[in-house]
mmCIF file with all atom_site columns, C-alpha atoms in Angstrom:
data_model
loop_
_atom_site.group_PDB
_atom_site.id
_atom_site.type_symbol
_atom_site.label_atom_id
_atom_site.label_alt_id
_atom_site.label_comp_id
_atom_site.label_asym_id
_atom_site.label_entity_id
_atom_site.label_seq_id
_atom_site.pdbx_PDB_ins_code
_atom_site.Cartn_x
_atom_site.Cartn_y
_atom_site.Cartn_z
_atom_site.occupancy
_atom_site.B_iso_or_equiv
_atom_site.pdbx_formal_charge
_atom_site.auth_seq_id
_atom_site.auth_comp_id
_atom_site.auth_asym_id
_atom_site.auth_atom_id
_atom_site.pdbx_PDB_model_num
ATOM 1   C CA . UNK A 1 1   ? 4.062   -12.141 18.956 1.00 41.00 ? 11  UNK A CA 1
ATOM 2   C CA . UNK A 1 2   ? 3.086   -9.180  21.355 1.00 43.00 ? 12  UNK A CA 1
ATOM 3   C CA . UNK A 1 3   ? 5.068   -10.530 24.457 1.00 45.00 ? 13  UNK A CA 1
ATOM 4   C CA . UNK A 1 4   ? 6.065   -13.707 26.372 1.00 49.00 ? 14  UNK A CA 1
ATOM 5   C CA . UNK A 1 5   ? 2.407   -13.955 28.186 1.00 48.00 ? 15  UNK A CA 1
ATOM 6   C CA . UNK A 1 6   ? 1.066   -13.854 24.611 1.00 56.00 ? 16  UNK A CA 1
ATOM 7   C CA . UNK A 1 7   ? 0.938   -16.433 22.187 1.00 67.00 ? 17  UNK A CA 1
ATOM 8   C CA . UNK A 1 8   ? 2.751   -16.290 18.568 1.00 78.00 ? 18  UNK A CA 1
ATOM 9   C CA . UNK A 1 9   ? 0.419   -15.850 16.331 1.00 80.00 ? 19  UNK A CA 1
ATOM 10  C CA . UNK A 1 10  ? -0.519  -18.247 13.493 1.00 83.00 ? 20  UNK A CA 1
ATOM 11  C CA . UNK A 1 11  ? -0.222  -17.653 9.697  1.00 85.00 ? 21  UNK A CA 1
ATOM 12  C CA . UNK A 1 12  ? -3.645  -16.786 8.708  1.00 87.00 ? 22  UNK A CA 1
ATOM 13  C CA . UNK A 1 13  ? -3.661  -14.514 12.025 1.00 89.00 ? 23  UNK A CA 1
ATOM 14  C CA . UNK A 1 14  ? -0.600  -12.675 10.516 1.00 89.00 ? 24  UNK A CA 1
ATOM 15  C CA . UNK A 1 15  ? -2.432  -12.439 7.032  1.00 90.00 ? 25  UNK A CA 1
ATOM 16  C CA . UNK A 1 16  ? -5.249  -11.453 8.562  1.00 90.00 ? 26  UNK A CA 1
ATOM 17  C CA . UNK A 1 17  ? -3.393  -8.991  10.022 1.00 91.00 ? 27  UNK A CA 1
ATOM 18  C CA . UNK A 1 18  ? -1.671  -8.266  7.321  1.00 91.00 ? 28  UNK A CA 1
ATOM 19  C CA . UNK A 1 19  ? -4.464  -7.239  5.112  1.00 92.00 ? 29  UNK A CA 1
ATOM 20  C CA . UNK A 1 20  ? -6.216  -5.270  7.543  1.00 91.00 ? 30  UNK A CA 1
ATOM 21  C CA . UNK A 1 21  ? -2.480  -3.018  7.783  1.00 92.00 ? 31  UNK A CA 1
ATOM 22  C CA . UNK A 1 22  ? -2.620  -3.112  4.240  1.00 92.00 ? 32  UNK A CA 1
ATOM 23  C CA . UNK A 1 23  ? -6.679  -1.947  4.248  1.00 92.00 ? 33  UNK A CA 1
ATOM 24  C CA . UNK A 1 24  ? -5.687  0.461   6.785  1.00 92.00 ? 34  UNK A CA 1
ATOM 25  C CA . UNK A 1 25  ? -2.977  2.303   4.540  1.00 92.00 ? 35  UNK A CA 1
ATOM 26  C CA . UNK A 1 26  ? -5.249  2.050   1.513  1.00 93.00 ? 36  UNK A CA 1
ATOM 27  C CA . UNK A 1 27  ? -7.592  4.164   3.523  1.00 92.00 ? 37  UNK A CA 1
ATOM 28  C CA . UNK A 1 28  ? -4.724  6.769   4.537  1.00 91.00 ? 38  UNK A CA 1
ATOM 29  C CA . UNK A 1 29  ? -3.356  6.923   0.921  1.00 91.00 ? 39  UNK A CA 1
ATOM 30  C CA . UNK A 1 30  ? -6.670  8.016   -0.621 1.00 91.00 ? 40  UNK A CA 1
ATOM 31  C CA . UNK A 1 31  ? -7.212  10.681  2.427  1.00 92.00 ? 41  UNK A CA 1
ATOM 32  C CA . UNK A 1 32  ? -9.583  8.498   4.280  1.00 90.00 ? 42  UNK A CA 1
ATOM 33  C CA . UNK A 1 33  ? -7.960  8.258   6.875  1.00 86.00 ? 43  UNK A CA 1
ATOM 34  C CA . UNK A 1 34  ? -11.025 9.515   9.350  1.00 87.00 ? 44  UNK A CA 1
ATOM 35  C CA . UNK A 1 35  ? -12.304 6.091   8.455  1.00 87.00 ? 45  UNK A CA 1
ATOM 36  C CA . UNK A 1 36  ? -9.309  4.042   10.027 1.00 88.00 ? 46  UNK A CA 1
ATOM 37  C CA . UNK A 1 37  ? -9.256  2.652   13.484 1.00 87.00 ? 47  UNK A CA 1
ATOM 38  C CA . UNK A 1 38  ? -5.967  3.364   14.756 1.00 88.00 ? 48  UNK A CA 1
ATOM 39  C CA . UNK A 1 39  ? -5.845  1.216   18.035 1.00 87.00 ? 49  UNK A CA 1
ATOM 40  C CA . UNK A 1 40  ? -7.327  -1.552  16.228 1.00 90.00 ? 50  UNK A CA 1
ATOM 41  C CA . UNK A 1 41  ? -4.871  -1.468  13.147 1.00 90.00 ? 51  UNK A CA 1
ATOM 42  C CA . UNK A 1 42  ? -1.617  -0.984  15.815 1.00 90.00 ? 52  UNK A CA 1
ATOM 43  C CA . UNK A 1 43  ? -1.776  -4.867  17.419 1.00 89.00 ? 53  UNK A CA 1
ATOM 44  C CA . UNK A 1 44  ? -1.675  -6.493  14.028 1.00 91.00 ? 54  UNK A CA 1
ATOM 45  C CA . UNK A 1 45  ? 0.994   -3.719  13.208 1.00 91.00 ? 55  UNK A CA 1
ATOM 46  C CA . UNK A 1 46  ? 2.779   -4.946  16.148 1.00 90.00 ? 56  UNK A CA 1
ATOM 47  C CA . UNK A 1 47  ? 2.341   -8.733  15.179 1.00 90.00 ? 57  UNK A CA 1
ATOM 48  C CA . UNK A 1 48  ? 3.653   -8.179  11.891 1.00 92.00 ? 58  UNK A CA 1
ATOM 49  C CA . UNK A 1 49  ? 6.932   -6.158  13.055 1.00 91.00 ? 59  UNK A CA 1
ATOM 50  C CA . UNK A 1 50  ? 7.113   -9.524  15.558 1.00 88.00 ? 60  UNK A CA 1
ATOM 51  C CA . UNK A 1 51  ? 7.397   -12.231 12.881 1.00 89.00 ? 61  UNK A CA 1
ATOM 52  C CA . UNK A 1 52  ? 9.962   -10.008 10.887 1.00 89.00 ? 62  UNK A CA 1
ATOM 53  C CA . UNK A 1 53  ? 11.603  -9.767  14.006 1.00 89.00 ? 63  UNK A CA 1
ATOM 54  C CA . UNK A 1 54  ? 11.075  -13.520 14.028 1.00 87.00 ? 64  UNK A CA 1
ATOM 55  C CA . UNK A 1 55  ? 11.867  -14.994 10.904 1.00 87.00 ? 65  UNK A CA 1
ATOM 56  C CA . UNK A 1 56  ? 14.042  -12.134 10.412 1.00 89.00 ? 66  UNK A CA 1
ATOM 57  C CA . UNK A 1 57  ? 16.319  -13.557 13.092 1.00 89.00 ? 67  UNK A CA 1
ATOM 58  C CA . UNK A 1 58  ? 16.751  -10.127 14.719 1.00 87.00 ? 68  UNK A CA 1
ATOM 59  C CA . UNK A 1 59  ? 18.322  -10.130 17.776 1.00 85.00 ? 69  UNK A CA 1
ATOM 60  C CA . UNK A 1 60  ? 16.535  -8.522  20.096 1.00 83.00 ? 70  UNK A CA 1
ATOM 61  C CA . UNK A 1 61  ? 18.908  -6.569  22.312 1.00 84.00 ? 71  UNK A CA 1
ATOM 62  C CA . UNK A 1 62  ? 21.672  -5.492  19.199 1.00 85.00 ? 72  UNK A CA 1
ATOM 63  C CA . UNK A 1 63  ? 20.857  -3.561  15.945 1.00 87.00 ? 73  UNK A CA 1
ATOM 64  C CA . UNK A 1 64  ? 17.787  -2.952  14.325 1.00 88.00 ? 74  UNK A CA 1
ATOM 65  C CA . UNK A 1 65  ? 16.162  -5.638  16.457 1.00 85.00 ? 75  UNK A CA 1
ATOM 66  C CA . UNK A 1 66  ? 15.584  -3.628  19.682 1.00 87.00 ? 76  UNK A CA 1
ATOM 67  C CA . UNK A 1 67  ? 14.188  -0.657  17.597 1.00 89.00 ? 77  UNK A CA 1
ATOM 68  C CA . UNK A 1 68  ? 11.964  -3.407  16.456 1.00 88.00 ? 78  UNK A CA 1
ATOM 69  C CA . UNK A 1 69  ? 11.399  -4.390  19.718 1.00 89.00 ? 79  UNK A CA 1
ATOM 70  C CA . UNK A 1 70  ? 10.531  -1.445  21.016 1.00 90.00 ? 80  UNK A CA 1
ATOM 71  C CA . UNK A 1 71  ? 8.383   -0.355  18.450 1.00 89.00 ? 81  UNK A CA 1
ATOM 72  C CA . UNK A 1 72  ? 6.214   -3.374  18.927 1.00 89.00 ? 82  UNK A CA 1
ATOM 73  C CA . UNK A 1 73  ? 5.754   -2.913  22.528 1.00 88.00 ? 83  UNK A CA 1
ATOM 74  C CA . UNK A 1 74  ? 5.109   1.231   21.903 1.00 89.00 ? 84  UNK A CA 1
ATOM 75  C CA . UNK A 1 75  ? 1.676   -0.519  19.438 1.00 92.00 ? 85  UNK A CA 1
ATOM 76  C CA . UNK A 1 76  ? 0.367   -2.959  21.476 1.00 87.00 ? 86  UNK A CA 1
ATOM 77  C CA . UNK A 1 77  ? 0.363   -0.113  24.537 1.00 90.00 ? 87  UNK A CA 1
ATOM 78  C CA . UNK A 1 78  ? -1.376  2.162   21.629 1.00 88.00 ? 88  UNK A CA 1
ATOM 79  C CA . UNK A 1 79  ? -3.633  -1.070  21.043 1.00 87.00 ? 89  UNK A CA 1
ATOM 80  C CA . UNK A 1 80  ? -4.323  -1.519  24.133 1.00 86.00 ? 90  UNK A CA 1
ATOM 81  C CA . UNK A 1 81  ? -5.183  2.192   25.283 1.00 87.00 ? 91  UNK A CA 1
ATOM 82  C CA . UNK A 1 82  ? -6.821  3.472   22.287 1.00 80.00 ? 92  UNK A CA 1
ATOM 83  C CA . UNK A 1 83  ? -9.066  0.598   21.387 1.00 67.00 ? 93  UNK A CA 1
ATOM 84  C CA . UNK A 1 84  ? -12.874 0.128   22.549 1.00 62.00 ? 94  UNK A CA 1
ATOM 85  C CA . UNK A 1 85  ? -13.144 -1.902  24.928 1.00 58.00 ? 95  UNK A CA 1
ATOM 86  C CA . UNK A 1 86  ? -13.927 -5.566  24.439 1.00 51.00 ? 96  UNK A CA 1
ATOM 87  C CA . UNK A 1 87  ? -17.408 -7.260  25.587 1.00 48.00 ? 97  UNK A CA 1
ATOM 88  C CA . UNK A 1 88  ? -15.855 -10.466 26.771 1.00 45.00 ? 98  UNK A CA 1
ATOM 89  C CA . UNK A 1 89  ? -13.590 -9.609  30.118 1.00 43.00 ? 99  UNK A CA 1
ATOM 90  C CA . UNK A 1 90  ? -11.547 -13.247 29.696 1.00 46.00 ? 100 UNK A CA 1
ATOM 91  C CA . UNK A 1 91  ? -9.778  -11.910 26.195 1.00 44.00 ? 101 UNK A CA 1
ATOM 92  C CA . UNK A 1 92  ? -7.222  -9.492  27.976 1.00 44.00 ? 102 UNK A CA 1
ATOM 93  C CA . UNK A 1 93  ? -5.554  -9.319  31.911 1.00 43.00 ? 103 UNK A CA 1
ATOM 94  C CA . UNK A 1 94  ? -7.280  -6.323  33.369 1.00 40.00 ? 104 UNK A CA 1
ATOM 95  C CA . UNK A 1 95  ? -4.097  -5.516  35.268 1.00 40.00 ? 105 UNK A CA 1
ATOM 96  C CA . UNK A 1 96  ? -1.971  -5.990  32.120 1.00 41.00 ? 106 UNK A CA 1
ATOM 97  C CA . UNK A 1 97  ? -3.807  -3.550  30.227 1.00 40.00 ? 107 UNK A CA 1
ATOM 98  C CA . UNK A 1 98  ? -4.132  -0.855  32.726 1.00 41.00 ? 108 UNK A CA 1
ATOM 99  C CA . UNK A 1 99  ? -0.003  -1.048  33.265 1.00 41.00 ? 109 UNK A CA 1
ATOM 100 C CA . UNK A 1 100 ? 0.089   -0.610  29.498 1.00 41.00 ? 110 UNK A CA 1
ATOM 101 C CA . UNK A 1 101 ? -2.206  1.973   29.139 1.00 39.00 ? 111 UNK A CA 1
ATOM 102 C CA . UNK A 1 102 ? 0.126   3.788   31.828 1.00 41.00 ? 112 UNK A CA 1
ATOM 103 C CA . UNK A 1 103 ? 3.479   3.447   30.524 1.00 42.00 ? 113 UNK A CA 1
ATOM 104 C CA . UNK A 1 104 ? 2.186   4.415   26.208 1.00 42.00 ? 114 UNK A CA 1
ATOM 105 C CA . UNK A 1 105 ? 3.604   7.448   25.098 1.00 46.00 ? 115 UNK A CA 1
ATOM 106 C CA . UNK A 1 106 ? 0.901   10.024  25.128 1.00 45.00 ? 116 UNK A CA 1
ATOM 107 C CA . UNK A 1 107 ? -0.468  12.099  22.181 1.00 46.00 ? 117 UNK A CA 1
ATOM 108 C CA . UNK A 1 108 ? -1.890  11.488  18.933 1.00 49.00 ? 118 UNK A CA 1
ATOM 109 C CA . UNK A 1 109 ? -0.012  8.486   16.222 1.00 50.00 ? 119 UNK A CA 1
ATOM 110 C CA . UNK A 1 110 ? -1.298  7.439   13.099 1.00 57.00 ? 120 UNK A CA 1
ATOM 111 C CA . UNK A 1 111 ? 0.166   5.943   10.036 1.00 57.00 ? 121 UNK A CA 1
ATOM 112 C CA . UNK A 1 112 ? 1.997   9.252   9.434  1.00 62.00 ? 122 UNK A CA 1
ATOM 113 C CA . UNK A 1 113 ? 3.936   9.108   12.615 1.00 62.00 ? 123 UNK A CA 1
ATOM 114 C CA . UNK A 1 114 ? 4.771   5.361   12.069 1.00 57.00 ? 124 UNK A CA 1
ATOM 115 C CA . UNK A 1 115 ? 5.997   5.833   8.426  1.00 60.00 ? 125 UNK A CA 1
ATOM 116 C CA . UNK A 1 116 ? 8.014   9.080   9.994  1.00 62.00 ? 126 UNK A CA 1
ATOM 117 C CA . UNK A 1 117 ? 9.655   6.713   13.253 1.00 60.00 ? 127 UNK A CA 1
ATOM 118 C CA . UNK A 1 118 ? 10.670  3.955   10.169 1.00 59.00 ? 128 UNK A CA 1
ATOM 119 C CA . UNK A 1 119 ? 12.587  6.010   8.001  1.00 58.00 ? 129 UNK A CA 1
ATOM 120 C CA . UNK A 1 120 ? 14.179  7.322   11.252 1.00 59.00 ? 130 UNK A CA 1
ATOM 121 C CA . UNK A 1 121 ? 14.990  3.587   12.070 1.00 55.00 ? 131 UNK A CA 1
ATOM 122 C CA . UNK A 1 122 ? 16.177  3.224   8.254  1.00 56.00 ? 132 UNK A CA 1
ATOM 123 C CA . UNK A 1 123 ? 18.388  6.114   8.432  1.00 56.00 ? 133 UNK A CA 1
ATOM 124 C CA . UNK A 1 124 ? 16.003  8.150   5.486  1.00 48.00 ? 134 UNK A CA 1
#
C-alpha cells in the first residue's frame, strides 16, 4: 500500500510482512539488533501502517491519518535508500527510486527511532 503506482498488497503479503516486523523486533528486544536489516524491515513496516490506514478508515489528509501517511512514505524512502540493491532491474522504476532516495530524511533510524516518532504521534 506504498503509493498509487504500487499495488495493495495481499493478505499473506501483509502477514508476511507482518512476521518479519515482528522477527525484526524480537531481534531488537533481545539486543540483537546488529542482526536486523533495517531497509529491508521498513517497506513491510510501511505496508502494515498502510492497511491500518486502510481498514482503519483513516483519512488521509485530517487526524492521525496524515501522520500515518507520512510516516509510510518517510519508510519506503528508508526502504528504498538503505536496502541492497536488487538483481532483477524490472522490480523497481529506476527514476522512482533515485527521487526517493533524494527526498529521505538523512541519518541513522532503527526500531528505536520508530517506537520514539509513535509515542510522539500517540501523545506518550
Amino acid at each position: 500500500m506504498a503509493s498509487e503506482r504500487d499495488p495493495k498488497p495481499g493478505t499473506s503479503e501483509l502477514l508476511s510482512s507482518a512476521k518479519l516486523v515482528a522477527d525484526a523486533a524480537k531481534s531488537t528486544f533481545n539486543k540483537e539488533s546488529d542482526k536486523v536489516d533495517k531497509g529491508k524491515v521498513a517497506g513491510p513496516g510501511a505496508d502494515l501502517l498502510g492497511a491500518g490506514q486502510h481498514y482503519g478508515k483513516l483519512d488521509k489528509d485530517k487526524g492521525v491519518g496524515q501522520y500515518v501517511e507520512k510516516v509510510e512514505t518517510y519508510l519506503h524512502q528508508y526502504q528504498t535508500s538503505h536496502s541492497a540493491p536488487t538483481t532483477n532491474p524490472d522490480s523497481h522504476g529506476t527514476s522512482a527510486a533515485a527521487k526517493d532516495s533524494e527526498t529521505a530524511p538523512a541519518g541513522g533510524g532503527g526500531v528505536g527511532d520508530y517506537m520514539k516518532m509513535a509515542q510522539g504521534f500517540l501523545g506518550k
